[in-house]
PDB file of C-alpha atoms in Angstrom:
ATOM      1  CA  MET B 222     -32.434  -8.555  56.919  1.00  0.00           C
ATOM      2  CA  LEU B 223     -30.513 -11.754  57.519  1.00  0.00           C
ATOM      3  CA  GLY B 224     -27.935 -12.160  60.245  1.00  0.00           C
ATOM      4  CA  ALA B 225     -25.859 -14.651  62.165  1.00  0.00           C
ATOM      5  CA  ASP B 226     -23.538 -14.493  65.125  1.00  0.00           C
ATOM      6  CA  TYR B 227     -21.129 -16.810  66.897  1.00  0.00           C
ATOM      7  CA  THR B 228     -18.751 -16.563  69.849  1.00  0.00           C
ATOM      8  CA  PHE B 229     -15.374 -18.201  69.273  1.00  0.00           C
ATOM      9  CA  ARG B 230     -13.256 -19.590  72.119  1.00  0.00           C
ATOM     10  CA  VAL B 231     -10.493 -17.048  71.692  1.00  0.00           C
ATOM     11  CA  GLY B 232      -9.356 -15.283  74.855  1.00  0.00           C
ATOM     12  CA  ASP B 233     -12.442 -14.397  76.899  1.00  0.00           C
ATOM     13  CA  GLY B 234     -14.682 -14.998  73.862  1.00  0.00           C
ATOM     14  CA  LEU B 235     -14.521 -13.366  70.434  1.00  0.00           C
ATOM     15  CA  HIS B 236     -18.039 -12.475  69.320  1.00  0.00           C
ATOM     16  CA  VAL B 237     -18.645 -12.133  65.559  1.00  0.00           C
ATOM     17  CA  LEU B 238     -21.901 -10.801  64.082  1.00  0.00           C
ATOM     18  CA  VAL B 239     -22.730 -10.511  60.371  1.00  0.00           C
ATOM     19  CA  GLU B 240     -25.920  -8.898  59.032  1.00  0.00           C
ATOM     20  CA  TYR B 241     -27.082  -8.479  55.443  1.00  0.00           C
ATOM     21  CA  PHE B 242     -29.706  -5.830  54.654  1.00  0.00           C
ATOM     22  CA  LEU B 243     -31.693  -5.554  51.410  1.00  0.00           C
ATOM     23  CA  SER B 244     -34.605  -3.165  51.033  1.00  0.00           C
ATOM     24  CA  VAL B 245     -36.425  -1.848  47.984  1.00  0.00           C
ATOM     25  CA  ARG B 246     -38.631   1.182  48.660  1.00  0.00           C
ATOM     26  CA  GLU B 247     -41.894   1.839  46.838  1.00  0.00           C
ATOM     27  CA  ASN B 248     -42.035   4.599  44.218  1.00  0.00           C
ATOM     28  CA  LYS B 249     -43.961   6.875  46.630  1.00  0.00           C
ATOM     29  CA  SER B 250     -41.418   6.398  49.444  1.00  0.00           C
ATOM     30  CA  THR B 251     -39.621   9.514  50.665  1.00  0.00           C
ATOM     31  CA  LEU B 252     -36.721   7.503  52.166  1.00  0.00           C
ATOM     32  CA  LEU B 253     -34.084   7.836  49.444  1.00  0.00           C
ATOM     33  CA  ASP B 254     -30.305   7.900  49.442  1.00  0.00           C
ATOM     34  CA  PRO B 255     -28.447  11.112  48.432  1.00  0.00           C
ATOM     35  CA  GLU B 256     -28.544  10.076  44.754  1.00  0.00           C
ATOM     36  CA  GLY B 257     -32.289   9.289  44.776  1.00  0.00           C
ATOM     37  CA  ASN B 258     -31.954   5.497  44.795  1.00  0.00           C
ATOM     38  CA  ARG B 259     -34.579   3.333  46.492  1.00  0.00           C
ATOM     39  CA  LEU B 260     -32.496   0.133  46.721  1.00  0.00           C
ATOM     40  CA  PHE B 261     -30.565  -0.388  49.959  1.00  0.00           C
ATOM     41  CA  HIS B 262     -28.055  -3.253  49.680  1.00  0.00           C
ATOM     42  CA  GLN B 263     -25.637  -3.333  52.652  1.00  0.00           C
ATOM     43  CA  ILE B 264     -23.691  -5.682  54.906  1.00  0.00           C
ATOM     44  CA  GLY B 265     -22.488  -5.086  58.457  1.00  0.00           C
ATOM     45  CA  PHE B 266     -19.844  -6.798  60.584  1.00  0.00           C
ATOM     46  CA  LEU B 267     -19.288  -6.586  64.334  1.00  0.00           C
ATOM     47  CA  LEU B 268     -16.335  -8.018  66.257  1.00  0.00           C
ATOM     48  CA  ASP B 269     -16.133  -7.592  70.023  1.00  0.00           C
ATOM     49  CA  GLN B 270     -14.220  -9.200  72.864  1.00  0.00           C
ATOM     50  CA  PRO B 271     -13.704  -8.595  76.573  1.00  0.00           C
ATOM     51  CA  VAL B 272     -10.129  -8.220  77.794  1.00  0.00           C
ATOM     52  CA  GLY B 273     -10.230  -9.171  81.448  1.00  0.00           C
ATOM     53  CA  LEU B 274     -13.002  -7.707  83.595  1.00  0.00           C
ATOM     54  CA  ASP B 275     -12.598  -3.993  82.891  1.00  0.00           C
ATOM     55  CA  ILE B 276     -11.972  -3.630  79.152  1.00  0.00           C
ATOM     56  CA  ARG B 277     -13.919  -4.552  76.018  1.00  0.00           C
ATOM     57  CA  TRP B 278     -12.916  -3.728  72.443  1.00  0.00           C
ATOM     58  CA  GLN B 279     -15.289  -3.614  69.498  1.00  0.00           C
ATOM     59  CA  VAL B 280     -15.120  -2.919  65.757  1.00  0.00           C
ATOM     60  CA  PHE B 281     -18.295  -2.334  63.760  1.00  0.00           C
ATOM     61  CA  SER B 282     -18.304  -1.823  60.002  1.00  0.00           C
ATOM     62  CA  LEU B 283     -20.885  -1.201  57.283  1.00  0.00           C
ATOM     63  CA  PHE B 284     -20.426  -1.583  53.541  1.00  0.00           C
ATOM     64  CA  ASP B 285     -22.824  -0.427  50.820  1.00  0.00           C
ATOM     65  CA  PHE B 286     -22.753  -2.656  47.729  1.00  0.00           C
ATOM     66  CA  ARG B 287     -24.355  -0.055  45.416  1.00  0.00           C
ATOM     67  CA  ASP B 288     -21.852   2.763  45.762  1.00  0.00           C
ATOM     68  CA  GLY B 289     -18.865   1.141  47.519  1.00  0.00           C
ATOM     69  CA  SER B 290     -18.999   3.457  50.543  1.00  0.00           C
ATOM     70  CA  PHE B 291     -18.146   2.196  54.020  1.00  0.00           C
ATOM     71  CA  GLN B 292     -17.874   3.119  57.689  1.00  0.00           C
ATOM     72  CA  VAL B 293     -15.552   1.473  60.238  1.00  0.00           C
ATOM     73  CA  VAL B 294     -16.238   2.266  63.903  1.00  0.00           C
ATOM     74  CA  PRO B 295     -13.697   1.003  66.478  1.00  0.00           C
ATOM     75  CA  GLN B 296     -14.384   1.390  70.202  1.00  0.00           C
ATOM     76  CA  VAL B 297     -12.700   0.544  73.496  1.00  0.00           C
ATOM     77  CA  GLU B 298     -14.847   0.444  76.642  1.00  0.00           C
ATOM     78  CA  TYR B 299     -13.130   0.779  80.033  1.00  0.00           C
ATOM     79  CA  PHE B 300     -15.015   0.157  83.298  1.00  0.00           C
ATOM     80  CA  LEU B 301     -13.919   2.763  85.867  1.00  0.00           C
ATOM     81  CA  PHE B 302     -16.138   2.085  88.918  1.00  0.00           C
ATOM     82  CA  ARG B 303     -19.780   1.362  89.817  1.00  0.00           C
ATOM     83  CA  GLN B 304     -21.803   2.399  86.744  1.00  0.00           C
ATOM     84  CA  THR B 305     -19.095   4.599  85.223  1.00  0.00           C
ATOM     85  CA  TYR B 306     -17.500   3.798  81.868  1.00  0.00           C
ATOM     86  CA  LEU B 307     -14.970   5.527  79.645  1.00  0.00           C
ATOM     87  CA  TYR B 308     -15.277   5.042  75.868  1.00  0.00           C
ATOM     88  CA  LEU B 309     -12.625   5.771  73.256  1.00  0.00           C
ATOM     89  CA  THR B 310     -14.336   5.705  69.864  1.00  0.00           C
ATOM     90  CA  GLY B 311     -13.556   6.546  66.296  1.00  0.00           C
ATOM     91  CA  ARG B 312     -15.161   6.515  62.888  1.00  0.00           C
ATOM     92  CA  TRP B 313     -13.504   6.211  59.524  1.00  0.00           C
ATOM     93  CA  GLY B 314     -15.398   6.341  56.259  1.00  0.00           C
ATOM     94  CA  GLY B 315     -14.640   6.339  52.586  1.00  0.00           C
ATOM     95  CA  ARG B 316     -15.237   4.662  49.263  1.00  0.00           C
ATOM     96  CA  VAL B 317     -13.632   1.593  47.795  1.00  0.00           C
ATOM     97  CA  GLU B 318     -13.301   3.090  44.303  1.00  0.00           C
ATOM     98  CA  THR B 319     -11.121   6.114  43.712  1.00  0.00           C
ATOM     99  CA  GLY B 320     -12.250   9.350  42.143  1.00  0.00           C
ATOM    100  CA  LYS B 321     -15.827   9.892  43.309  1.00  0.00           C
ATOM    101  CA  LYS B 322     -15.787  10.749  47.013  1.00  0.00           C
ATOM    102  CA  ASN B 323     -19.461  10.680  48.004  1.00  0.00           C
ATOM    103  CA  GLY B 324     -21.556   7.659  48.884  1.00  0.00           C
ATOM    104  CA  ARG B 325     -24.445   6.650  51.106  1.00  0.00           C
ATOM    105  CA  LEU B 326     -22.204   5.916  54.126  1.00  0.00           C
ATOM    106  CA  PHE B 327     -19.579   8.626  53.513  1.00  0.00           C
ATOM    107  CA  ARG B 328     -19.934  12.153  52.066  1.00  0.00           C
ATOM    108  CA  LYS B 329     -17.301  14.861  51.687  1.00  0.00           C
ATOM    109  CA  THR B 330     -19.013  18.217  52.153  1.00  0.00           C
ATOM    110  CA  PRO B 331     -17.898  21.659  53.376  1.00  0.00           C
ATOM    111  CA  VAL B 332     -20.391  21.456  56.284  1.00  0.00           C
ATOM    112  CA  PHE B 333     -20.971  18.789  58.950  1.00  0.00           C
ATOM    113  CA  ASN B 334     -23.095  15.898  57.631  1.00  0.00           C
ATOM    114  CA  GLY B 335     -22.596  13.164  60.258  1.00  0.00           C
ATOM    115  CA  THR B 336     -20.484  10.792  58.155  1.00  0.00           C
ATOM    116  CA  GLU B 337     -17.064  12.427  58.662  1.00  0.00           C
ATOM    117  CA  SER B 338     -14.148  10.497  60.128  1.00  0.00           C
ATOM    118  CA  ASN B 339     -13.606  11.360  63.786  1.00  0.00           C
ATOM    119  CA  ILE B 340     -12.231  10.255  67.146  1.00  0.00           C
ATOM    120  CA  GLY B 341     -13.815  10.831  70.548  1.00  0.00           C
ATOM    121  CA  LEU B 342     -13.606  10.201  74.265  1.00  0.00           C
ATOM    122  CA  THR B 343     -16.838   9.809  76.250  1.00  0.00           C
ATOM    123  CA  LEU B 344     -17.527   9.383  79.959  1.00  0.00           C
ATOM    124  CA  VAL B 345     -20.836   7.622  80.700  1.00  0.00           C
ATOM    125  CA  VAL B 346     -22.422   7.321  84.151  1.00  0.00           C
ATOM    126  CA  TYR B 347     -25.577   5.212  84.506  1.00  0.00           C
ATOM    127  CA  PHE B 348     -27.920   6.119  87.381  1.00  0.00           C
TER     128      PHE B 348
END
């Protein structure tokens, strides 16, 4: 894994993080992707920035070089009071190439598999 981050002087600070991940599993390894591959070759990007004192937006994305699949995860965090936060989140996945729909980061299946596109609202209270 190799990564770098920097905060630009844009607004209240635009934070950018880039990470590259390369892993080759041994032949005896049980950690395989859905197609049985042992090579993991991915890159991730994170952008986040506060907007005033109460709001922070963030976009995280992953891209798999082997199969062209990706996930994009936007989020808005809103501070309500004390240790109470409201999060509006989403997830959108797909493949860069057309035709084949399944990849390591996105799979179209008739049952829930955890990579589907979605949107959500979460209330978090820390105590």
